[in-house]
PDB file of C-alpha atoms in Angstrom:
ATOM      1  CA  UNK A   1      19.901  92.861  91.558  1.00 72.00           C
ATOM      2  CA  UNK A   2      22.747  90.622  91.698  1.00 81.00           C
ATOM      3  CA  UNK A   3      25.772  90.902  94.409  1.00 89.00           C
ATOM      4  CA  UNK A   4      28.947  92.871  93.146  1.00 91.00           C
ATOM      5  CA  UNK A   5      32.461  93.310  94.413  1.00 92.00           C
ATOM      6  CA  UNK A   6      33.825  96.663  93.800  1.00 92.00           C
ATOM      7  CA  UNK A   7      37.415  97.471  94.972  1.00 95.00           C
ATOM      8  CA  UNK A   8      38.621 100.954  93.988  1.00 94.00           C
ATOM      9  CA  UNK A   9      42.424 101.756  93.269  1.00 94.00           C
ATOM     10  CA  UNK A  10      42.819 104.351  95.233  1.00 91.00           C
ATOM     11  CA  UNK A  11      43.751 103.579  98.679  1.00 92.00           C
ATOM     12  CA  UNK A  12      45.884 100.500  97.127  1.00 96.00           C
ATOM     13  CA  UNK A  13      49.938 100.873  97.135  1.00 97.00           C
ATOM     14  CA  UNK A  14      52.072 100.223  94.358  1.00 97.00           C
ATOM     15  CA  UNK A  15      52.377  96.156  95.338  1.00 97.00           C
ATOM     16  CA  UNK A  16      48.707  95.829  96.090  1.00 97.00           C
ATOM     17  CA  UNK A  17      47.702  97.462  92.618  1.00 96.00           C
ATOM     18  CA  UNK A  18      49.562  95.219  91.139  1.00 97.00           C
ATOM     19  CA  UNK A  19      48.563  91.842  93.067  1.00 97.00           C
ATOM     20  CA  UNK A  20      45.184  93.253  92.302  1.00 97.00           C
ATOM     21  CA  UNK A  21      45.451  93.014  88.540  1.00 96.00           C
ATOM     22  CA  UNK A  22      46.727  89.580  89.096  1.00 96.00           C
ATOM     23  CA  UNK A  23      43.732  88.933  91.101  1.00 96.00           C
ATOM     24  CA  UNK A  24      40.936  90.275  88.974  1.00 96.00           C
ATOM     25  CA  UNK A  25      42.760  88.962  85.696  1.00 95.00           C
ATOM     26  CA  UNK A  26      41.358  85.513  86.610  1.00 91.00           C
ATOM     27  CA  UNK A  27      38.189  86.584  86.705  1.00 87.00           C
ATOM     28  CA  UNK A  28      38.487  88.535  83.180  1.00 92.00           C
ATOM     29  CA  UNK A  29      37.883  91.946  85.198  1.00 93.00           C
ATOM     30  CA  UNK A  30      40.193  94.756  83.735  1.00 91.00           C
ATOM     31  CA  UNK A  31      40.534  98.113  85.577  1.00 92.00           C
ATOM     32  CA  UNK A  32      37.714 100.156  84.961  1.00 92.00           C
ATOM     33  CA  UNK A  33      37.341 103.904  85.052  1.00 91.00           C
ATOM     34  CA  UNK A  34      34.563 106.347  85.743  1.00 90.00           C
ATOM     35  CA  UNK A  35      34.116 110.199  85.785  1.00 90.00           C
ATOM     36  CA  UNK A  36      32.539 111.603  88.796  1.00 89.00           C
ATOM     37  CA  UNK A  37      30.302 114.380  88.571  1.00 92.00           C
ATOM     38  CA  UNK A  38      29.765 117.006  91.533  1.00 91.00           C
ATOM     39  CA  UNK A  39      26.517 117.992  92.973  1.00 93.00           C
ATOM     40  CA  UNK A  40      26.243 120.418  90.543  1.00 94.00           C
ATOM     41  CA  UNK A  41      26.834 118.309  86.985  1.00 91.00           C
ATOM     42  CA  UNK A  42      30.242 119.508  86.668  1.00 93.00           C
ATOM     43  CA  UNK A  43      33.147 117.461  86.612  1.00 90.00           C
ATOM     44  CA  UNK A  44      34.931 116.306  89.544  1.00 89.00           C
ATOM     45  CA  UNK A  45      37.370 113.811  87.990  1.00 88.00           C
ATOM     46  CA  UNK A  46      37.696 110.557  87.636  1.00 89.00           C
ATOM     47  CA  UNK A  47      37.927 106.770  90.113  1.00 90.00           C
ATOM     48  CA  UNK A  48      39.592 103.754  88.602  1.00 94.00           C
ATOM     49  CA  UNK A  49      38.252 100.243  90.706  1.00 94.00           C
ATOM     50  CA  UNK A  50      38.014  96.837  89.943  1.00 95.00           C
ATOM     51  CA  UNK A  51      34.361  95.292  89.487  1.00 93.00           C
ATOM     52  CA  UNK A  52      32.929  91.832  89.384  1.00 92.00           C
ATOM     53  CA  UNK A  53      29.350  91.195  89.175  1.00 92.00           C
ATOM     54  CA  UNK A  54      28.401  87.326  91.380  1.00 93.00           C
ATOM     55  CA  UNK A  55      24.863  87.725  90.451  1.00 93.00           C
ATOM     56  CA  UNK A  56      23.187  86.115  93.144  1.00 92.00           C
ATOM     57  CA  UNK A  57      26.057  83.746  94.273  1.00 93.00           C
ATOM     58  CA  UNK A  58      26.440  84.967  97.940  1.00 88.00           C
ATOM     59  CA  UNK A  59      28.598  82.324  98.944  1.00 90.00           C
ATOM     60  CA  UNK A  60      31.445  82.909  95.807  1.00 92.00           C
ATOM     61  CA  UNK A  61      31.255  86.805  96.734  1.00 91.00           C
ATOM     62  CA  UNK A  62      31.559  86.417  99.964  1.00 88.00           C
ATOM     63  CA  UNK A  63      34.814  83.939  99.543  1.00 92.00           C
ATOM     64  CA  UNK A  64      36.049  86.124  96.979  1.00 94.00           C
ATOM     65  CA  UNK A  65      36.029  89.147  99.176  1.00 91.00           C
ATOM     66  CA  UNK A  66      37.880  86.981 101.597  1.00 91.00           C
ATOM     67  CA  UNK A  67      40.702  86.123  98.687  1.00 94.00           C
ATOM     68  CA  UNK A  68      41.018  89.790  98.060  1.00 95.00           C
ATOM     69  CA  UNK A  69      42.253  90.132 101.806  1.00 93.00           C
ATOM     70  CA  UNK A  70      44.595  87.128 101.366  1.00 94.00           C
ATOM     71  CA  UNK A  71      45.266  87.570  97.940  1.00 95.00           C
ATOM     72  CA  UNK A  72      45.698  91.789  96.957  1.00 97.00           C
ATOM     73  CA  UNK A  73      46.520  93.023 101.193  1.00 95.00           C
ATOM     74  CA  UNK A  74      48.290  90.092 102.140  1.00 95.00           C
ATOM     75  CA  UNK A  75      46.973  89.392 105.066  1.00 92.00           C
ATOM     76  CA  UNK A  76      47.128  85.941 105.851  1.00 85.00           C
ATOM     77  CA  UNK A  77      46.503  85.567 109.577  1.00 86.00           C
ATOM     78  CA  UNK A  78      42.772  87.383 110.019  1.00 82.00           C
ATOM     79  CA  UNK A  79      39.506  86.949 111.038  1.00 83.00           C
ATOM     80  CA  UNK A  80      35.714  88.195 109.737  1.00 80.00           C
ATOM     81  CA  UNK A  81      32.456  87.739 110.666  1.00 79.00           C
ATOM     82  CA  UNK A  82      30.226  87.753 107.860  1.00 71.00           C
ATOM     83  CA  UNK A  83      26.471  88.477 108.952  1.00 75.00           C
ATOM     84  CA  UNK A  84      23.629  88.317 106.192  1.00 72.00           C
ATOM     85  CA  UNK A  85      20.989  90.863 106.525  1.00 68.00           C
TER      86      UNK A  85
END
């Protein structure tokens, strides 16, 4: 089971979509989109997201998640505590 960063489109605005395809370009990671499926089997549309698979490199995920704060939000002036379980 290896260590993945998922980031879906939807709650990104019109600038951060787009420094997100920047982002994920470098790693070769294109836009991806799945259908959803309701409780029942029917079809409940579809969720486009960005996906890249670290295997078992904690540390690059975990540095990579913190580029996708500085690099697709923005935010430059932050702090997180990263706790491994």
């Amino acid at each position: 089971q290896g260590r993945f960063l998922d980031l879906p489109v939807i709650p990104l605005d019109d600038l951060q979509q787009m420094r997100a395809k920047q982002f994920f370009a470098e790693f070769g990671v294109s836009l991806d989109d799945t259908q959803l499926t309701a409780h029942d089997g029917s079809p409940a549309g579809s969720m486009q997201f960005y996906r890249v698979d670290f295997g078992q490199d904690v540390q690059r995920a975990a540095a990579t998640a913190l580029d996708v704060f500085r690099e697709v939000y923005a935010l430059q002036d932050f702090e997180i505590e990263i706790e491994e379980n």
